[in-house]
Structures are given as C-alpha cells and as structure tokens.
C-alpha cells in the first residue's frame, strides 16, 4: 500500500511538471507496466485530479483544470520561490491579496521541511524591500488585462489621466509591469497611433474585450522595463512631447540629454520628453542645434511657431545671410 501511494505521488509530480506524457514513457519512469499506469491514473481521477487521456500512437496523459484546485507537488526550488513570492505579495501591490497571501504562506510553511524554512528565512532576512508609492488594484482587473494581452484582444477602458481628465481608450495590450508599488500597462493606442503607458489603478476595463489583433514589436529593442521607466518619468509633466530629430541616433546619444532616443532610420530618430511649459520645451529642443519636426503635442508645435516668428522679428530687415554651421 505504501509503495502504491508513493508511486501515485511520483506520477502526480510528473503530470504537474509536463504538459503531456506518453503512457510507455510514464511506465518506464515509474518502473511499472502501462496497465499499472492506467490503473494509477484512474486512482488519481477518483481523488479529483482531472487526468485526460489521448488515444493513439501519439497520445498520452495530461493533467487538466478541474472544478477545484487539487493539492500541488512542489520541488525544493519551487517551494522556496512560492514562499518568497507570497511573502512579497503580503506586503501589498494587489488589492485584497495581502490576507490571502498570509494564509497561503502559513499553510506552506507548516508542511515545509526545516531545511527549506531556513532558506526562506535567510532570503527574507537579507532582502530589503524599498518602500514606494503603492496603489493596489483589484486582482480581477489584472487578470482581465493579462488575459486580453495573452489572447491578443483589444481592450477598451475608461481612463483618468494624471491631470484628472477622463477618456475612453482603445488599446492593444502588450505587457503588464510593476514599478515602485504601481502596476502599469504597456500597449498600442489605436486612436493615437502610438505606444503608451497606463497606470492600472486609473483604468476601468470594459467587457467584453474587442477584436483580435496582430501583436506589434515594442520599440527600444522590446525592453518593457525601459519603456515603462521612460513613460513614468515623463508622465509627471503637464505636456509629453515627441519630436523627430534629423540626426543619426548615435549623434544624439552623444549629447548630454539624460534621455534615450529611438532610432527611426540611419538619418533620423525620435526623442520623447516632458515639461510643464511648452515655451521652455520649444527653447530647449532648439538648443540641441538639430533640425527637428514636432510630432506631438500640438501645443508644442504652436510654441515653436511663436518663437520662430519672434526670432525673425529680431533680425533687422527680416532676413540674414546664411552662415556656415559647425
């Protein structure tokens, strides 16, 4: 009886670790016949584990999703990872999940071997969590967004901007990111024809989700973390600008900007920055000494025109002979 129980646990562990197992391979790993494997699968089913079987030469066994969550088998590394993750989740970030995380962690630690408890304790003792602004969000909002991104379905949601203005956004969701206590969505805004970053706590998704879309390539080499960092750093400003610089990206990177330009082709690149005063932003981009085009916002384009007229009026006669540039 003990041998059978141990074999069932090993079979369950194999099924949880692999998407599908051929019957003969399971029999080899367990050191039993394929008939015994079939009998053991029936025993697992009687215990509530939904084990699905596919007949034929290419068939096999796989563990499916059931009506209730069955007990999970974790190896040492997985158990430590789950315990540390639950400890972090108990500190906040997802609304209403703190208490559930504490209960789950208590259950896990109760059955965890002492050697693993020591590892988890050491990790928690020698890891410092840097507190930041925390804006917890409901778990179902995160799962709605994540499912839409996974299934490549457009997402419509009500959104409140940093200035309090409300709008409805139609976005192709790309990735969720967690930064300094807040959740962000990176996605392609269908109306604005551009990549944007949205704070999830300011979103109210509308269901059902929209039509399917073909995923796009995120700029900046697909680095979601870097993209979110840039978006968060400019979101604090009243105006967010995008200009097309007529210069190679290598040349712009050599300037003391503190910003990362995005290459467009061999001769041009995009630069995104923010500010509270469009007149000052227009003057700043002019100081770069490069030809440029204002792509967004319209207020910056108007400010550039105003300054251009002011400089023309500053020149006696309204024109000046061209001089050689650097």
PDB file of C-alpha atoms in Angstrom:
ATOM      1  CA  UNK A   1       0.000   0.000   0.000  1.00  0.00           C
ATOM      2  CA  UNK A   2       2.848   2.373   0.842  1.00  0.00           C
ATOM      3  CA  UNK A   3       4.504   1.565  -2.487  1.00  0.00           C
ATOM      4  CA  UNK A   4       1.310   2.395  -4.356  1.00  0.00           C
ATOM      5  CA  UNK A   5       0.879   5.705  -2.517  1.00  0.00           C
ATOM      6  CA  UNK A   6       4.479   6.702  -3.206  1.00  0.00           C
ATOM      7  CA  UNK A   7       4.044   5.792  -6.855  1.00  0.00           C
ATOM      8  CA  UNK A   8       0.864   7.901  -7.101  1.00  0.00           C
ATOM      9  CA  UNK A   9       2.702  10.904  -5.684  1.00  0.00           C
ATOM     10  CA  UNK A  10       5.520  10.461  -8.180  1.00  0.00           C
ATOM     11  CA  UNK A  11       3.022  10.087 -11.038  1.00  0.00           C
ATOM     12  CA  UNK A  12       1.232  13.248  -9.930  1.00  0.00           C
ATOM     13  CA  UNK A  13       4.527  15.113  -9.760  1.00  0.00           C
ATOM     14  CA  UNK A  14       5.380  14.047 -13.318  1.00  0.00           C
ATOM     15  CA  UNK A  15       1.956  15.104 -14.633  1.00  0.00           C
ATOM     16  CA  UNK A  16       2.257  18.519 -12.984  1.00  0.00           C
ATOM     17  CA  UNK A  17       5.714  19.117 -14.433  1.00  0.00           C
ATOM     18  CA  UNK A  18       4.996  18.207 -18.061  1.00  0.00           C
ATOM     19  CA  UNK A  19       2.215  19.127 -20.467  1.00  0.00           C
ATOM     20  CA  UNK A  20       1.681  15.591 -21.822  1.00  0.00           C
ATOM     21  CA  UNK A  21       3.309  12.220 -21.177  1.00  0.00           C
ATOM     22  CA  UNK A  22       3.120   9.146 -23.443  1.00  0.00           C
ATOM     23  CA  UNK A  23       1.965   6.091 -21.484  1.00  0.00           C
ATOM     24  CA  UNK A  24       5.104   3.993 -22.181  1.00  0.00           C
ATOM     25  CA  UNK A  25       7.378   6.820 -21.011  1.00  0.00           C
ATOM     26  CA  UNK A  26       5.469   7.156 -17.753  1.00  0.00           C
ATOM     27  CA  UNK A  27       5.689   3.388 -17.272  1.00  0.00           C
ATOM     28  CA  UNK A  28       9.461   3.494 -17.792  1.00  0.00           C
ATOM     29  CA  UNK A  29       9.951   6.341 -15.325  1.00  0.00           C
ATOM     30  CA  UNK A  30       7.802   4.645 -12.697  1.00  0.00           C
ATOM     31  CA  UNK A  31       9.220   1.176 -13.341  1.00  0.00           C
ATOM     32  CA  UNK A  32       5.801  -0.395 -13.891  1.00  0.00           C
ATOM     33  CA  UNK A  33       3.688  -1.646 -16.790  1.00  0.00           C
ATOM     34  CA  UNK A  34       1.439   0.550 -18.909  1.00  0.00           C
ATOM     35  CA  UNK A  35      -1.539  -1.274 -17.375  1.00  0.00           C
ATOM     36  CA  UNK A  36      -0.426  -0.154 -13.914  1.00  0.00           C
ATOM     37  CA  UNK A  37      -0.125   3.404 -15.221  1.00  0.00           C
ATOM     38  CA  UNK A  38      -3.720   3.224 -16.433  1.00  0.00           C
ATOM     39  CA  UNK A  39      -4.849   1.962 -13.023  1.00  0.00           C
ATOM     40  CA  UNK A  40      -2.921   4.689 -11.222  1.00  0.00           C
ATOM     41  CA  UNK A  41      -4.457   7.328 -13.490  1.00  0.00           C
ATOM     42  CA  UNK A  42      -7.907   6.054 -12.513  1.00  0.00           C
ATOM     43  CA  UNK A  43      -6.936   6.339  -8.834  1.00  0.00           C
ATOM     44  CA  UNK A  44      -5.903   9.970  -9.357  1.00  0.00           C
ATOM     45  CA  UNK A  45      -9.199  10.680 -11.100  1.00  0.00           C
ATOM     46  CA  UNK A  46     -11.099   9.211  -8.149  1.00  0.00           C
ATOM     47  CA  UNK A  47      -9.211  11.667  -5.914  1.00  0.00           C
ATOM     48  CA  UNK A  48     -10.396  14.607  -8.017  1.00  0.00           C
ATOM     49  CA  UNK A  49      -7.443  15.102 -10.360  1.00  0.00           C
ATOM     50  CA  UNK A  50      -8.684  15.657 -13.941  1.00  0.00           C
ATOM     51  CA  UNK A  51      -6.233  13.486 -15.883  1.00  0.00           C
ATOM     52  CA  UNK A  52      -7.067  13.497 -19.596  1.00  0.00           C
ATOM     53  CA  UNK A  53      -6.037  10.664 -21.923  1.00  0.00           C
ATOM     54  CA  UNK A  54      -5.491  10.901 -25.681  1.00  0.00           C
ATOM     55  CA  UNK A  55      -5.657   7.560 -27.522  1.00  0.00           C
ATOM     56  CA  UNK A  56      -3.391   6.527 -30.387  1.00  0.00           C
ATOM     57  CA  UNK A  57       0.324   6.276 -31.078  1.00  0.00           C
ATOM     58  CA  UNK A  58       0.886   9.999 -30.474  1.00  0.00           C
ATOM     59  CA  UNK A  59      -1.446  10.045 -27.474  1.00  0.00           C
ATOM     60  CA  UNK A  60      -0.698  10.275 -23.794  1.00  0.00           C
ATOM     61  CA  UNK A  61      -1.776  11.652 -20.432  1.00  0.00           C
ATOM     62  CA  UNK A  62      -2.022  15.238 -19.296  1.00  0.00           C
ATOM     63  CA  UNK A  63      -3.317  16.988 -16.186  1.00  0.00           C
ATOM     64  CA  UNK A  64      -6.204  19.334 -16.917  1.00  0.00           C
ATOM     65  CA  UNK A  65      -8.033  22.034 -14.998  1.00  0.00           C
ATOM     66  CA  UNK A  66     -10.824  20.858 -12.738  1.00  0.00           C
ATOM     67  CA  UNK A  67     -13.676  22.357 -10.762  1.00  0.00           C
ATOM     68  CA  UNK A  68     -11.499  22.654  -7.643  1.00  0.00           C
ATOM     69  CA  UNK A  69      -7.794  23.195  -7.079  1.00  0.00           C
ATOM     70  CA  UNK A  70      -6.151  19.889  -6.154  1.00  0.00           C
ATOM     71  CA  UNK A  71      -3.045  19.680  -3.930  1.00  0.00           C
ATOM     72  CA  UNK A  72       0.141  20.666  -5.740  1.00  0.00           C
ATOM     73  CA  UNK A  73       3.509  18.953  -5.514  1.00  0.00           C
ATOM     74  CA  UNK A  74       6.492  21.322  -5.484  1.00  0.00           C
ATOM     75  CA  UNK A  75      10.183  20.558  -5.584  1.00  0.00           C
ATOM     76  CA  UNK A  76      12.604  22.408  -3.279  1.00  0.00           C
ATOM     77  CA  UNK A  77      13.332  25.313  -5.626  1.00  0.00           C
ATOM     78  CA  UNK A  78       9.655  25.779  -6.491  1.00  0.00           C
ATOM     79  CA  UNK A  79       8.635  25.754  -2.823  1.00  0.00           C
ATOM     80  CA  UNK A  80      11.201  28.427  -1.941  1.00  0.00           C
ATOM     81  CA  UNK A  81      10.148  30.570  -4.913  1.00  0.00           C
ATOM     82  CA  UNK A  82       6.454  30.352  -3.980  1.00  0.00           C
ATOM     83  CA  UNK A  83       7.142  31.139  -0.308  1.00  0.00           C
ATOM     84  CA  UNK A  84       9.258  34.196  -1.128  1.00  0.00           C
ATOM     85  CA  UNK A  85       6.677  35.372  -3.670  1.00  0.00           C
ATOM     86  CA  UNK A  86       3.859  35.035  -1.155  1.00  0.00           C
ATOM     87  CA  UNK A  87       5.876  36.996   1.378  1.00  0.00           C
ATOM     88  CA  UNK A  88       6.304  39.848  -1.095  1.00  0.00           C
ATOM     89  CA  UNK A  89       2.617  39.730  -2.066  1.00  0.00           C
ATOM     90  CA  UNK A  90       1.625  40.002   1.583  1.00  0.00           C
ATOM     91  CA  UNK A  91       3.270  43.428   1.562  1.00  0.00           C
ATOM     92  CA  UNK A  92       0.718  44.855  -0.880  1.00  0.00           C
ATOM     93  CA  UNK A  93       0.547  45.800  -4.551  1.00  0.00           C
ATOM     94  CA  UNK A  94      -2.622  43.874  -5.385  1.00  0.00           C
ATOM     95  CA  UNK A  95      -5.771  44.960  -3.568  1.00  0.00           C
ATOM     96  CA  UNK A  96      -7.205  42.396  -1.166  1.00  0.00           C
ATOM     97  CA  UNK A  97      -4.463  39.818  -1.727  1.00  0.00           C
ATOM     98  CA  UNK A  98      -2.441  40.524   1.430  1.00  0.00           C
ATOM     99  CA  UNK A  99      -4.580  38.422   3.791  1.00  0.00           C
ATOM    100  CA  UNK A 100      -4.873  35.556   1.281  1.00  0.00           C
ATOM    101  CA  UNK A 101      -1.099  35.581   0.807  1.00  0.00           C
ATOM    102  CA  UNK A 102      -0.508  35.348   4.551  1.00  0.00           C
ATOM    103  CA  UNK A 103      -2.898  32.390   4.870  1.00  0.00           C
ATOM    104  CA  UNK A 104      -1.303  30.576   1.928  1.00  0.00           C
ATOM    105  CA  UNK A 105       2.189  31.237   3.281  1.00  0.00           C
ATOM    106  CA  UNK A 106       1.215  29.879   6.701  1.00  0.00           C
ATOM    107  CA  UNK A 107      -0.078  26.648   5.123  1.00  0.00           C
ATOM    108  CA  UNK A 108       3.070  26.262   3.045  1.00  0.00           C
ATOM    109  CA  UNK A 109       5.429  26.855   5.962  1.00  0.00           C
ATOM    110  CA  UNK A 110       3.516  24.317   8.071  1.00  0.00           C
ATOM    111  CA  UNK A 111       4.422  21.470   5.717  1.00  0.00           C
ATOM    112  CA  UNK A 112       7.771  22.823   4.536  1.00  0.00           C
ATOM    113  CA  UNK A 113      10.892  20.875   5.629  1.00  0.00           C
ATOM    114  CA  UNK A 114      13.120  22.705   8.089  1.00  0.00           C
ATOM    115  CA  UNK A 115      15.944  22.993   5.548  1.00  0.00           C
ATOM    116  CA  UNK A 116      13.643  24.944   3.209  1.00  0.00           C
ATOM    117  CA  UNK A 117      12.252  27.105   6.019  1.00  0.00           C
ATOM    118  CA  UNK A 118      15.824  28.144   6.809  1.00  0.00           C
ATOM    119  CA  UNK A 119      16.414  29.109   3.164  1.00  0.00           C
ATOM    120  CA  UNK A 120      13.238  31.185   3.036  1.00  0.00           C
ATOM    121  CA  UNK A 121      14.086  32.843   6.359  1.00  0.00           C
ATOM    122  CA  UNK A 122      17.571  33.738   5.130  1.00  0.00           C
ATOM    123  CA  UNK A 123      16.202  35.240   1.915  1.00  0.00           C
ATOM    124  CA  UNK A 124      13.661  37.344   3.790  1.00  0.00           C
ATOM    125  CA  UNK A 125      16.171  38.432   6.438  1.00  0.00           C
ATOM    126  CA  UNK A 126      18.797  39.581   3.966  1.00  0.00           C
ATOM    127  CA  UNK A 127      16.491  41.160   1.403  1.00  0.00           C
ATOM    128  CA  UNK A 128      15.467  44.789   1.795  1.00  0.00           C
ATOM    129  CA  UNK A 129      12.226  45.957   0.250  1.00  0.00           C
ATOM    130  CA  UNK A 130      12.442  49.623  -0.681  1.00  0.00           C
ATOM    131  CA  UNK A 131       9.058  51.201   0.078  1.00  0.00           C
ATOM    132  CA  UNK A 132       7.468  53.327  -2.584  1.00  0.00           C
ATOM    133  CA  UNK A 133       4.131  54.770  -3.504  1.00  0.00           C
ATOM    134  CA  UNK A 134       1.669  51.925  -3.500  1.00  0.00           C
ATOM    135  CA  UNK A 135      -1.566  51.933  -5.486  1.00  0.00           C
ATOM    136  CA  UNK A 136      -3.170  48.493  -5.026  1.00  0.00           C
ATOM    137  CA  UNK A 137      -5.503  47.278  -7.772  1.00  0.00           C
ATOM    138  CA  UNK A 138      -8.186  44.545  -7.750  1.00  0.00           C
ATOM    139  CA  UNK A 139      -6.815  41.143  -8.828  1.00  0.00           C
ATOM    140  CA  UNK A 140      -9.627  40.683 -11.360  1.00  0.00           C
ATOM    141  CA  UNK A 141      -8.520  43.861 -13.148  1.00  0.00           C
ATOM    142  CA  UNK A 142      -5.011  42.473 -13.553  1.00  0.00           C
ATOM    143  CA  UNK A 143      -6.317  39.125 -14.823  1.00  0.00           C
ATOM    144  CA  UNK A 144      -8.659  40.844 -17.303  1.00  0.00           C
ATOM    145  CA  UNK A 145      -5.751  42.823 -18.744  1.00  0.00           C
ATOM    146  CA  UNK A 146      -3.371  39.856 -18.732  1.00  0.00           C
ATOM    147  CA  UNK A 147      -5.920  37.619 -20.468  1.00  0.00           C
ATOM    148  CA  UNK A 148      -6.540  40.232 -23.166  1.00  0.00           C
ATOM    149  CA  UNK A 149      -2.786  40.543 -23.772  1.00  0.00           C
ATOM    150  CA  UNK A 150      -2.381  36.755 -23.881  1.00  0.00           C
ATOM    151  CA  UNK A 151      -5.272  36.288 -26.317  1.00  0.00           C
ATOM    152  CA  UNK A 152      -4.275  39.345 -28.429  1.00  0.00           C
ATOM    153  CA  UNK A 153      -7.657  41.037 -27.926  1.00  0.00           C
ATOM    154  CA  UNK A 154      -8.169  44.794 -27.989  1.00  0.00           C
ATOM    155  CA  UNK A 155      -9.020  46.338 -24.644  1.00  0.00           C
ATOM    156  CA  UNK A 156     -11.362  49.306 -24.150  1.00  0.00           C
ATOM    157  CA  UNK A 157     -11.264  51.056 -20.805  1.00  0.00           C
ATOM    158  CA  UNK A 158     -12.180  54.288 -19.066  1.00  0.00           C
ATOM    159  CA  UNK A 159      -9.034  56.119 -18.037  1.00  0.00           C
ATOM    160  CA  UNK A 160      -8.347  59.027 -15.694  1.00  0.00           C
ATOM    161  CA  UNK A 161      -5.216  60.961 -16.629  1.00  0.00           C
ATOM    162  CA  UNK A 162      -2.736  62.472 -14.176  1.00  0.00           C
ATOM    163  CA  UNK A 163      -4.492  65.829 -14.601  1.00  0.00           C
ATOM    164  CA  UNK A 164      -7.883  64.349 -13.727  1.00  0.00           C
ATOM    165  CA  UNK A 165      -9.297  64.304 -17.260  1.00  0.00           C
ATOM    166  CA  UNK A 166     -11.408  61.259 -18.180  1.00  0.00           C
ATOM    167  CA  UNK A 167     -11.280  59.494 -21.532  1.00  0.00           C
ATOM    168  CA  UNK A 168     -12.043  56.172 -23.186  1.00  0.00           C
ATOM    169  CA  UNK A 169      -9.030  54.325 -24.593  1.00  0.00           C
ATOM    170  CA  UNK A 170      -8.880  51.577 -27.227  1.00  0.00           C
ATOM    171  CA  UNK A 171      -5.591  49.722 -26.762  1.00  0.00           C
ATOM    172  CA  UNK A 172      -3.766  46.635 -27.972  1.00  0.00           C
ATOM    173  CA  UNK A 173      -2.372  45.383 -24.621  1.00  0.00           C
ATOM    174  CA  UNK A 174       1.246  44.246 -24.727  1.00  0.00           C
ATOM    175  CA  UNK A 175       2.580  43.682 -21.196  1.00  0.00           C
ATOM    176  CA  UNK A 176       1.876  44.421 -17.542  1.00  0.00           C
ATOM    177  CA  UNK A 177       4.720  45.831 -15.468  1.00  0.00           C
ATOM    178  CA  UNK A 178       5.133  46.516 -11.742  1.00  0.00           C
ATOM    179  CA  UNK A 179       7.275  49.500 -10.823  1.00  0.00           C
ATOM    180  CA  UNK A 180       7.756  51.144  -7.424  1.00  0.00           C
ATOM    181  CA  UNK A 181       4.486  49.884  -5.971  1.00  0.00           C
ATOM    182  CA  UNK A 182       2.331  50.530  -9.019  1.00  0.00           C
ATOM    183  CA  UNK A 183       1.051  48.419 -11.910  1.00  0.00           C
ATOM    184  CA  UNK A 184       1.350  49.708 -15.479  1.00  0.00           C
ATOM    185  CA  UNK A 185       0.018  48.543 -18.843  1.00  0.00           C
ATOM    186  CA  UNK A 186       2.141  48.961 -21.956  1.00  0.00           C
ATOM    187  CA  UNK A 187       0.062  48.959 -25.129  1.00  0.00           C
ATOM    188  CA  UNK A 188      -0.529  50.385 -28.592  1.00  0.00           C
ATOM    189  CA  UNK A 189      -3.155  53.143 -28.514  1.00  0.00           C
ATOM    190  CA  UNK A 190      -5.305  52.624 -31.617  1.00  0.00           C
ATOM    191  CA  UNK A 191      -6.568  56.224 -31.722  1.00  0.00           C
ATOM    192  CA  UNK A 192      -3.248  57.941 -31.046  1.00  0.00           C
ATOM    193  CA  UNK A 193      -1.288  55.513 -33.243  1.00  0.00           C
ATOM    194  CA  UNK A 194       1.481  55.234 -30.689  1.00  0.00           C
ATOM    195  CA  UNK A 195       2.789  53.165 -27.778  1.00  0.00           C
ATOM    196  CA  UNK A 196       1.626  54.377 -24.381  1.00  0.00           C
ATOM    197  CA  UNK A 197       1.962  53.509 -20.692  1.00  0.00           C
ATOM    198  CA  UNK A 198      -1.132  53.481 -18.468  1.00  0.00           C
ATOM    199  CA  UNK A 199      -1.472  53.235 -14.696  1.00  0.00           C
ATOM    200  CA  UNK A 200      -3.694  50.247 -13.978  1.00  0.00           C
ATOM    201  CA  UNK A 201      -5.207  51.803 -10.855  1.00  0.00           C
ATOM    202  CA  UNK A 202      -6.615  54.558 -13.110  1.00  0.00           C
ATOM    203  CA  UNK A 203      -8.169  52.075 -15.549  1.00  0.00           C
ATOM    204  CA  UNK A 204     -11.713  50.651 -15.601  1.00  0.00           C
ATOM    205  CA  UNK A 205     -11.743  47.922 -18.289  1.00  0.00           C
ATOM    206  CA  UNK A 206     -14.898  47.446 -20.325  1.00  0.00           C
ATOM    207  CA  UNK A 207     -16.025  43.913 -21.095  1.00  0.00           C
ATOM    208  CA  UNK A 208     -16.265  42.021 -23.296  1.00  0.00           C
ATOM    209  CA  UNK A 209     -12.909  42.706 -24.907  1.00  0.00           C
ATOM    210  CA  UNK A 210     -12.594  43.832 -28.506  1.00  0.00           C
ATOM    211  CA  UNK A 211     -11.471  42.116 -31.718  1.00  0.00           C
ATOM    212  CA  UNK A 212      -8.211  40.190 -32.009  1.00  0.00           C
ATOM    213  CA  UNK A 213      -5.072  41.934 -33.254  1.00  0.00           C
ATOM    214  CA  UNK A 214      -1.661  41.006 -34.601  1.00  0.00           C
ATOM    215  CA  UNK A 215       0.992  41.774 -31.944  1.00  0.00           C
ATOM    216  CA  UNK A 216       3.392  44.629 -32.708  1.00  0.00           C
ATOM    217  CA  UNK A 217       7.057  44.966 -31.875  1.00  0.00           C
ATOM    218  CA  UNK A 218       7.701  47.269 -28.935  1.00  0.00           C
ATOM    219  CA  UNK A 219      10.313  49.967 -29.717  1.00  0.00           C
ATOM    220  CA  UNK A 220      13.600  50.247 -27.814  1.00  0.00           C
ATOM    221  CA  UNK A 221      14.546  46.630 -28.556  1.00  0.00           C
ATOM    222  CA  UNK A 222      11.406  45.343 -26.853  1.00  0.00           C
ATOM    223  CA  UNK A 223      12.641  46.332 -23.377  1.00  0.00           C
ATOM    224  CA  UNK A 224       9.363  46.708 -21.465  1.00  0.00           C
ATOM    225  CA  UNK A 225      11.079  47.836 -18.248  1.00  0.00           C
ATOM    226  CA  UNK A 226      12.989  50.624 -20.001  1.00  0.00           C
ATOM    227  CA  UNK A 227       9.855  51.734 -21.845  1.00  0.00           C
ATOM    228  CA  UNK A 228       7.837  51.924 -18.618  1.00  0.00           C
ATOM    229  CA  UNK A 229      10.636  53.850 -16.890  1.00  0.00           C
ATOM    230  CA  UNK A 230      10.607  56.451 -19.667  1.00  0.00           C
ATOM    231  CA  UNK A 231       6.822  56.658 -19.645  1.00  0.00           C
ATOM    232  CA  UNK A 232       6.673  57.115 -15.870  1.00  0.00           C
ATOM    233  CA  UNK A 233       9.424  59.728 -15.911  1.00  0.00           C
ATOM    234  CA  UNK A 234       7.549  61.864 -18.467  1.00  0.00           C
ATOM    235  CA  UNK A 235       4.057  61.249 -17.071  1.00  0.00           C
ATOM    236  CA  UNK A 236       4.720  63.665 -14.182  1.00  0.00           C
ATOM    237  CA  UNK A 237       4.846  66.564 -16.650  1.00  0.00           C
ATOM    238  CA  UNK A 238       1.854  68.509 -17.930  1.00  0.00           C
ATOM    239  CA  UNK A 239       2.991  68.036 -21.547  1.00  0.00           C
ATOM    240  CA  UNK A 240       4.583  64.974 -23.142  1.00  0.00           C
ATOM    241  CA  UNK A 241       6.359  65.630 -26.406  1.00  0.00           C
ATOM    242  CA  UNK A 242       7.627  63.533 -29.307  1.00  0.00           C
ATOM    243  CA  UNK A 243       9.938  65.133 -31.870  1.00  0.00           C
ATOM    244  CA  UNK A 244      11.653  63.688 -34.927  1.00  0.00           C
ATOM    245  CA  UNK A 245      15.314  64.712 -34.942  1.00  0.00           C
ATOM    246  CA  UNK A 246      17.095  64.844 -38.289  1.00  0.00           C
ATOM    247  CA  UNK A 247      20.287  63.309 -36.994  1.00  0.00           C
ATOM    248  CA  UNK A 248      21.621  59.762 -36.558  1.00  0.00           C
ATOM    249  CA  UNK A 249      20.778  58.205 -33.217  1.00  0.00           C
ATOM    250  CA  UNK A 250      24.500  57.823 -32.398  1.00  0.00           C
ATOM    251  CA  UNK A 251      24.980  61.587 -32.649  1.00  0.00           C
ATOM    252  CA  UNK A 252      22.021  62.329 -30.397  1.00  0.00           C
ATOM    253  CA  UNK A 253      23.205  59.788 -27.823  1.00  0.00           C
ATOM    254  CA  UNK A 254      26.440  61.744 -27.611  1.00  0.00           C
ATOM    255  CA  UNK A 255      24.580  64.828 -26.336  1.00  0.00           C
ATOM    256  CA  UNK A 256      24.143  65.380 -22.551  1.00  0.00           C
ATOM    257  CA  UNK A 257      20.371  64.877 -22.614  1.00  0.00           C
ATOM    258  CA  UNK A 258      19.670  62.256 -19.967  1.00  0.00           C
ATOM    259  CA  UNK A 259      17.172  60.766 -22.434  1.00  0.00           C
ATOM    260  CA  UNK A 260      17.361  57.743 -24.746  1.00  0.00           C
ATOM    261  CA  UNK A 261      16.497  58.488 -28.408  1.00  0.00           C
ATOM    262  CA  UNK A 262      14.775  55.838 -30.533  1.00  0.00           C
ATOM    263  CA  UNK A 263      16.252  55.174 -33.993  1.00  0.00           C
ATOM    264  CA  UNK A 264      13.936  55.528 -36.993  1.00  0.00           C
ATOM    265  CA  UNK A 265      16.426  55.082 -39.816  1.00  0.00           C
ATOM    266  CA  UNK A 266      20.078  55.893 -40.497  1.00  0.00           C
ATOM    267  CA  UNK A 267      19.437  59.654 -40.552  1.00  0.00           C
ATOM    268  CA  UNK A 268      16.615  60.281 -38.050  1.00  0.00           C
ATOM    269  CA  UNK A 269      15.495  59.313 -34.553  1.00  0.00           C
ATOM    270  CA  UNK A 270      12.668  60.021 -32.113  1.00  0.00           C
ATOM    271  CA  UNK A 271      13.090  61.889 -28.848  1.00  0.00           C
ATOM    272  CA  UNK A 272      10.419  61.876 -26.139  1.00  0.00           C
ATOM    273  CA  UNK A 273      10.488  64.328 -23.226  1.00  0.00           C
ATOM    274  CA  UNK A 274       8.170  66.212 -20.910  1.00  0.00           C
ATOM    275  CA  UNK A 275       7.661  69.612 -19.337  1.00  0.00           C
ATOM    276  CA  UNK A 276       5.141  71.966 -17.762  1.00  0.00           C
ATOM    277  CA  UNK A 277       5.831  74.934 -20.081  1.00  0.00           C
ATOM    278  CA  UNK A 278       5.687  74.454 -23.860  1.00  0.00           C
ATOM    279  CA  UNK A 279       7.618  77.665 -24.467  1.00  0.00           C
ATOM    280  CA  UNK A 280      10.507  76.351 -22.405  1.00  0.00           C
ATOM    281  CA  UNK A 281      10.264  72.973 -24.150  1.00  0.00           C
ATOM    282  CA  UNK A 282      10.422  74.693 -27.553  1.00  0.00           C
ATOM    283  CA  UNK A 283      13.500  76.647 -26.488  1.00  0.00           C
ATOM    284  CA  UNK A 284      15.164  73.513 -25.077  1.00  0.00           C
ATOM    285  CA  UNK A 285      14.751  71.433 -28.225  1.00  0.00           C
ATOM    286  CA  UNK A 286      16.020  74.396 -30.270  1.00  0.00           C
ATOM    287  CA  UNK A 287      19.202  74.469 -28.177  1.00  0.00           C
ATOM    288  CA  UNK A 288      20.066  70.989 -29.468  1.00  0.00           C
ATOM    289  CA  UNK A 289      21.255  72.587 -32.703  1.00  0.00           C
ATOM    290  CA  UNK A 290      19.485  69.969 -34.862  1.00  0.00           C
ATOM    291  CA  UNK A 291      16.698  70.151 -37.405  1.00  0.00           C
ATOM    292  CA  UNK A 292      13.552  68.632 -35.995  1.00  0.00           C
ATOM    293  CA  UNK A 293       9.827  68.081 -36.533  1.00  0.00           C
ATOM    294  CA  UNK A 294       7.246  68.285 -33.762  1.00  0.00           C
ATOM    295  CA  UNK A 295       5.021  65.216 -33.848  1.00  0.00           C
ATOM    296  CA  UNK A 296       3.188  65.758 -30.569  1.00  0.00           C
ATOM    297  CA  UNK A 297       1.624  67.697 -28.854  1.00  0.00           C
ATOM    298  CA  UNK A 298       0.034  70.464 -30.960  1.00  0.00           C
ATOM    299  CA  UNK A 299       0.746  72.983 -28.177  1.00  0.00           C
ATOM    300  CA  UNK A 300       4.487  72.455 -28.661  1.00  0.00           C
ATOM    301  CA  UNK A 301       4.191  72.957 -32.422  1.00  0.00           C
ATOM    302  CA  UNK A 302       2.376  76.259 -31.795  1.00  0.00           C
ATOM    303  CA  UNK A 303       5.048  77.336 -29.306  1.00  0.00           C
ATOM    304  CA  UNK A 304       7.789  76.615 -31.881  1.00  0.00           C
ATOM    305  CA  UNK A 305       5.974  78.773 -34.469  1.00  0.00           C
ATOM    306  CA  UNK A 306       5.645  81.636 -31.971  1.00  0.00           C
ATOM    307  CA  UNK A 307       9.358  81.504 -31.177  1.00  0.00           C
ATOM    308  CA  UNK A 308      10.244  81.265 -34.877  1.00  0.00           C
ATOM    309  CA  UNK A 309       8.285  84.474 -35.552  1.00  0.00           C
ATOM    310  CA  UNK A 310       9.959  86.173 -32.589  1.00  0.00           C
ATOM    311  CA  UNK A 311      13.426  85.306 -33.892  1.00  0.00           C
ATOM    312  CA  UNK A 312      12.529  86.562 -37.380  1.00  0.00           C
ATOM    313  CA  UNK A 313      11.403  89.888 -35.947  1.00  0.00           C
ATOM    314  CA  UNK A 314      14.658  90.087 -34.009  1.00  0.00           C
ATOM    315  CA  UNK A 315      16.664  90.260 -37.244  1.00  0.00           C
ATOM    316  CA  UNK A 316      16.775  93.747 -38.869  1.00  0.00           C
ATOM    317  CA  UNK A 317      15.278  93.575 -42.347  1.00  0.00           C
ATOM    318  CA  UNK A 318      13.661  90.193 -41.626  1.00  0.00           C
ATOM    319  CA  UNK A 319      16.484  88.093 -43.085  1.00  0.00           C
ATOM    320  CA  UNK A 320      20.137  87.366 -42.598  1.00  0.00           C
ATOM    321  CA  UNK A 321      22.768  85.806 -44.795  1.00  0.00           C
ATOM    322  CA  UNK A 322      23.283  82.129 -44.145  1.00  0.00           C
ATOM    323  CA  UNK A 323      26.464  81.323 -42.292  1.00  0.00           C
ATOM    324  CA  UNK A 324      28.388  78.094 -42.184  1.00  0.00           C
ATOM    325  CA  UNK A 325      27.362  75.871 -39.337  1.00  0.00           C
ATOM    326  CA  UNK A 326      29.607  73.756 -37.197  1.00  0.00           C
TER     327      UNK A 326
END
